[in-house]
Coordinates of C-alpha atoms and ligand atoms in Angstrom, one line a residue:
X1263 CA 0.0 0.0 0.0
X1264 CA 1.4 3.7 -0.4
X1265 CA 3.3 5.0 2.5
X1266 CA 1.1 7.6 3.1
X1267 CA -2.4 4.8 3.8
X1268 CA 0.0 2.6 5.7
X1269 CA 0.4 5.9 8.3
X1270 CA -3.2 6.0 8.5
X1271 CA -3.8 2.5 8.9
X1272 CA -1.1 2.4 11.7
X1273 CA -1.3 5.7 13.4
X1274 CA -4.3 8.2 14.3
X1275 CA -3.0 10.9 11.5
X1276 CA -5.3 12.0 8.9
X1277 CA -4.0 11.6 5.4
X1278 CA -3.6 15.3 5.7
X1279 CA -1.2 15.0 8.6
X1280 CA 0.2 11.7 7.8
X1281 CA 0.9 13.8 3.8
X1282 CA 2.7 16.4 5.6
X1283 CA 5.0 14.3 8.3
X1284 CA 6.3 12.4 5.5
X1285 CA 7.1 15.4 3.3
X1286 CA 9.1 16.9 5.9
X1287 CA 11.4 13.6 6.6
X1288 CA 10.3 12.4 9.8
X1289 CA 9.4 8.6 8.0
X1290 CA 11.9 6.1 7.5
X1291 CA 11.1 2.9 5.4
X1292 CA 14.1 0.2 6.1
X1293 CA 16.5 2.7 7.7
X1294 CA 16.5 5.1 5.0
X1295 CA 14.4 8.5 5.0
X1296 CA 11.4 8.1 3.1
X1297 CA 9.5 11.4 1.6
X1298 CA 7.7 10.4 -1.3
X1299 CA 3.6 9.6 -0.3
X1300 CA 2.9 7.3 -2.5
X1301 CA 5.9 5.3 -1.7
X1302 CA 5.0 1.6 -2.0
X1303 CA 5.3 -0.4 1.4
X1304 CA 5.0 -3.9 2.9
X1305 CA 3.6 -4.5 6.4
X1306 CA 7.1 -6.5 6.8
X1307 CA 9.0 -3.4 5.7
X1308 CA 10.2 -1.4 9.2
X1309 CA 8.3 2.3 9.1
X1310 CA 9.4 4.7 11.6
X1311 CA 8.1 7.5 13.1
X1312 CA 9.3 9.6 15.5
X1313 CA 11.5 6.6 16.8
X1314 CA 8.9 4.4 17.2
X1315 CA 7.7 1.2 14.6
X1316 CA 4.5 1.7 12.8
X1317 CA 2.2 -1.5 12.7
X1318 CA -0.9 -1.3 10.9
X1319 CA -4.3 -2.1 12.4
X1320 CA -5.8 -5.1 11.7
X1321 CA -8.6 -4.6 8.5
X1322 CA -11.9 -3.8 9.2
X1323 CA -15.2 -4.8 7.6
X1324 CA -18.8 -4.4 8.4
X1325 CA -21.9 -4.4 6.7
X1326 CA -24.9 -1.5 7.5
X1327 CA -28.3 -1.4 6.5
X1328 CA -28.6 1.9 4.6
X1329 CA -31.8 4.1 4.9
X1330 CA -33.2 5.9 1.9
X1331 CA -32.4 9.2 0.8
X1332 CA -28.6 8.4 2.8
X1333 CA -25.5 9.1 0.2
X1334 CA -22.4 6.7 -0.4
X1335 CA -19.8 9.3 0.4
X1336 CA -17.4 10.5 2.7
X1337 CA -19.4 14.0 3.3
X1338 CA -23.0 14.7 3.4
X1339 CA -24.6 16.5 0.4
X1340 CA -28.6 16.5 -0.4
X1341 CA -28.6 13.5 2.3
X1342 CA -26.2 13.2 4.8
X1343 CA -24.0 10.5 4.4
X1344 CA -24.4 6.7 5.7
X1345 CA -20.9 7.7 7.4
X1346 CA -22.7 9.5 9.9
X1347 CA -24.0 6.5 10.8
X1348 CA -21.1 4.2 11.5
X1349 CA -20.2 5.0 15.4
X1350 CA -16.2 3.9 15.1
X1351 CA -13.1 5.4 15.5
X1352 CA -10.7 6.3 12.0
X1353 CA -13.8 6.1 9.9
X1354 CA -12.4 8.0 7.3
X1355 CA -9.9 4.7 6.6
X1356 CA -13.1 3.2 5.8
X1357 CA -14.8 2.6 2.2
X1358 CA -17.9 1.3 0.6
X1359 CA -17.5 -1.7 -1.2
X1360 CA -20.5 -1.3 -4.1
X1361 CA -22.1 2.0 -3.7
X1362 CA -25.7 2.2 -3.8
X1363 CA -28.2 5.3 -5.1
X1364 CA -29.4 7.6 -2.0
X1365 CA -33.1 6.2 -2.6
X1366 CA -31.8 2.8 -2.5
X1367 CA -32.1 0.6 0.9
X1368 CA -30.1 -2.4 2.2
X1369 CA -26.8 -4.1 2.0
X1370 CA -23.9 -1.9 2.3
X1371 CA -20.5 -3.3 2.8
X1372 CA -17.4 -1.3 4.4
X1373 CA -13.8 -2.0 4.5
X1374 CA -10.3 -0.4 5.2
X1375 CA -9.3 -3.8 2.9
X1376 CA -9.0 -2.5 -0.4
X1377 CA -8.2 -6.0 -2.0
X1378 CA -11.1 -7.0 -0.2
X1379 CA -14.0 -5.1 -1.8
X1380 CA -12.0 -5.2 -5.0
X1381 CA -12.6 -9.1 -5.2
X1382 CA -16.1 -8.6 -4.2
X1383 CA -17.3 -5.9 -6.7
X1384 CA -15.0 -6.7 -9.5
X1385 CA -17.1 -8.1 -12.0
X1386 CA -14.8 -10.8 -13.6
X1387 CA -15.6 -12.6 -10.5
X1388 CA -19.7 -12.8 -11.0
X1389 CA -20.4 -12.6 -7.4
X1390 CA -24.0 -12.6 -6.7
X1391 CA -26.0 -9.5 -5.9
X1392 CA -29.7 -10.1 -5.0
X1393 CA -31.8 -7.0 -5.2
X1394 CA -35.6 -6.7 -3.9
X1395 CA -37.6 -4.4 -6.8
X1396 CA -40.8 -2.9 -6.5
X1397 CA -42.3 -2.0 -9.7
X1398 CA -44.4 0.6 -10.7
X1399 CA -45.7 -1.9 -13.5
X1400 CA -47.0 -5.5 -13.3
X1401 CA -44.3 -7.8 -14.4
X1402 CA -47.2 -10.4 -15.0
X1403 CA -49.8 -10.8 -17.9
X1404 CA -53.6 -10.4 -16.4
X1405 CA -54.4 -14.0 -15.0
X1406 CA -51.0 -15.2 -15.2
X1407 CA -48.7 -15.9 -11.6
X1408 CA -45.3 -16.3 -14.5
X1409 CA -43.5 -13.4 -15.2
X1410 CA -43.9 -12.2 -19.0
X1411 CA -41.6 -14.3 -20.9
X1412 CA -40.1 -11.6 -23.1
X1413 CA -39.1 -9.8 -19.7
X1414 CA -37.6 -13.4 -18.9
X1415 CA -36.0 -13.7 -21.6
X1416 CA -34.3 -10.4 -22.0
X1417 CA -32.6 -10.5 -17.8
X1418 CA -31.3 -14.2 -18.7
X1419 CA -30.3 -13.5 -22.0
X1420 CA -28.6 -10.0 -21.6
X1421 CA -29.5 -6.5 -23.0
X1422 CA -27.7 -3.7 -24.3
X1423 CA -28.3 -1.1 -22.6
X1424 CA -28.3 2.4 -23.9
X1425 CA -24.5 4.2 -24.6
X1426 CA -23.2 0.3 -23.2
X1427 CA -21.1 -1.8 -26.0
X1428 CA -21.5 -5.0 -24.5
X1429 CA -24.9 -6.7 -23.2
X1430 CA -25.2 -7.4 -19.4
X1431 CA -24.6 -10.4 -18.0
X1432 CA -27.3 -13.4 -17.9
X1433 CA -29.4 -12.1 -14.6
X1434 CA -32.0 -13.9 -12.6
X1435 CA -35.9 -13.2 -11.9
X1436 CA -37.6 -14.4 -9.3
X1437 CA -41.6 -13.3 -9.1
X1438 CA -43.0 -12.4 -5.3
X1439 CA -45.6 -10.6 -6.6
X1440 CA -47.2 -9.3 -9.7
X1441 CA -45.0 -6.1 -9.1
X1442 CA -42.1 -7.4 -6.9
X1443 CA -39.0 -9.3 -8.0
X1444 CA -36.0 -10.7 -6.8
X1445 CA -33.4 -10.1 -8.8
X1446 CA -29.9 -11.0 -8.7
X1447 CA -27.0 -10.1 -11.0
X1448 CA -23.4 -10.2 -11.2
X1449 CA -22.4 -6.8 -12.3
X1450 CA -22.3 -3.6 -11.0
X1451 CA -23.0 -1.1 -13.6
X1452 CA -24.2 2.6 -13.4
X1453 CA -28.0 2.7 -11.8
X1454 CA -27.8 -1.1 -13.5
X1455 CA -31.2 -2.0 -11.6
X1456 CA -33.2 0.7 -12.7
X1457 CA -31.8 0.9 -16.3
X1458 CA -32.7 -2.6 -17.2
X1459 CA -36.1 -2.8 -15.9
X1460 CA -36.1 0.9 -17.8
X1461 CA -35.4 -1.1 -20.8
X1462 CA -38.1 -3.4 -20.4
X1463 CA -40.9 -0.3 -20.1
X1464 CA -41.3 -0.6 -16.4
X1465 CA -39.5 2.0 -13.9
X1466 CA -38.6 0.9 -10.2
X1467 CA -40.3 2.3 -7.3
X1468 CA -38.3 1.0 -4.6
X1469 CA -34.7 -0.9 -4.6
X1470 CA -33.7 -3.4 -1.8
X1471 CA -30.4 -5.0 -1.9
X1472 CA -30.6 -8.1 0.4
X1473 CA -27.4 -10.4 -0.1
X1474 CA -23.9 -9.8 -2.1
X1475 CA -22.1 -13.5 -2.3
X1476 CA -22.1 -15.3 1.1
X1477 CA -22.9 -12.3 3.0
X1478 CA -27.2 -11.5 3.8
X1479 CA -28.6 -8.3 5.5
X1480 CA -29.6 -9.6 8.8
X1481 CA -29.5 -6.2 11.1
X1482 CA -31.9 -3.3 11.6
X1483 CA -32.2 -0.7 9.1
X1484 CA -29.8 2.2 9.8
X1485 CA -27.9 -0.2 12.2
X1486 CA -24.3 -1.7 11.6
X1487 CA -22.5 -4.6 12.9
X1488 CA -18.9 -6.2 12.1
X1489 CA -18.8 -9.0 9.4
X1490 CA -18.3 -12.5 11.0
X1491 CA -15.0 -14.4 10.0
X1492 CA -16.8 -16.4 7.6
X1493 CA -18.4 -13.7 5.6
X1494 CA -15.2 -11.6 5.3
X1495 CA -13.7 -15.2 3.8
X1496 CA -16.5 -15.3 1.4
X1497 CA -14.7 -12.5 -0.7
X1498 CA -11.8 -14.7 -1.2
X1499 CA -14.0 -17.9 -1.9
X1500 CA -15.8 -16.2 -4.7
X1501 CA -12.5 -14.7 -6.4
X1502 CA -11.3 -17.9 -6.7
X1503 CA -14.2 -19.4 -8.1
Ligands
URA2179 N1 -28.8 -0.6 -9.3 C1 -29.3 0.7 -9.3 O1 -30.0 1.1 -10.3 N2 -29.2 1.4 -8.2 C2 -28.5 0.9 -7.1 O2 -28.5 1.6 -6.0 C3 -28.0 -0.4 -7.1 C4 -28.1 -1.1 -8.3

């Protein structure tokens, strides 16, 4: 990681700080002054500061169940943001892994592990992502309990969506009502929920996400709690599948 993260991640500096220790010499990486930020580093490499070794904290990860009209960024905006939320100290190490829309609810995952929430979200690794919909359109003909089997065939297939070169990947339908879906994909594209049931002439009233991989929302909304063992592992499971 650059030396300027690894300070963070081992010390209570902002990057701010940690930017302007560094500049002015006070860092050593393996005896020898060290004054460039985006030095890269090792945890096995010796840092010192102010005559003391650096040892990063162990990674974090947690999942939170994000209220509507909340924003995925560091600083609040139109909404405040789901930071606001997460009672911990050095929050701002943290990231989300897979952003959602401020009018979407559910599943948000957050990490100080970048390798971590790049396995996850990356999407030559397909990992699951099951969304609840709600429609403002039946998904049903009049009398029938199967969803409309052009609609079908268009999520398992693929589509190209508008300004996209390639089709999305084969996605999956599941009917809970003549308005409400699971679905669950394996991308992560811009607004890709509500652009592909915008393709299909429907528009989405309300977006849910419920599960990414191993890991399912199982915790109060606006509430957060720390991933067990076994979900954090998930990531790894699914990157080398
Ligand atoms: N797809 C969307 O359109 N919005 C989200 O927030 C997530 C997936």
């Amino acid at each position: 990681m650059r030396l300027d993260k690894f300070l963070c991640k081992s010390t209570h500096l902002t990057r701010a700080d940690a930017t302007a220790v560094i500049e002015s010499g006070d860092v050593s990486v393996n005896g020898q002054v060290e004054m460039s930020v985006s030095t890269q580093v090792h945890e096995n490499n010796i840092i010192i500061l102010d005559g003391q070794r650096l040892v990063p904290r162990p990674s974090r990860y947690l999942m939170f169940n994000k209220p509507a009209n909340t924003l995925c960024s560091n600083v609040d905006g139109d909404y405040p943001s789901v930071f606001n939320y997460l009672t911990l100290p050095d929050i701002c190490d943290m990231h989300i892994a897979g952003r959602l829309d401020a009018d979407t609810t559910g599943l948000l995952l957050i990490t100080d592990d970048g390798r971590w929430s790049f396995n996850l979200f990356n999407p030559q690794y397909h990992c699951a992502k099951v969304y609840k919909v709600t429609l403002r359109n039946s998904i049903v003909d009049d009398a029938s309990t199967e969803i409309k089997p052009a609609i079908k065939a268009l999520f398992t297939q693929g589509m190209l969506l508008p300004g996209e070169k390639v089709p999305t990947k084969p996605a999956k339908l599941q009917l809970l009502s003549s308005n409400e879906v699971l679905l669950t994909i394996t991308e992560g594209r811009y607004h890709q929920v509500k652009r592909m049931f915008a393709y299909v002439g429907n528009k989405v009233r309300k977006l849910h996400r419920q599960q990414v991989g191993e890991i399912t929302l199982d915790i109060p909304e606006g509430q957060w709690r720390f991933l067990t063992e076994q979900e954090v592992a998930s990531a790894n499971i699914v990157s080398s599948n």
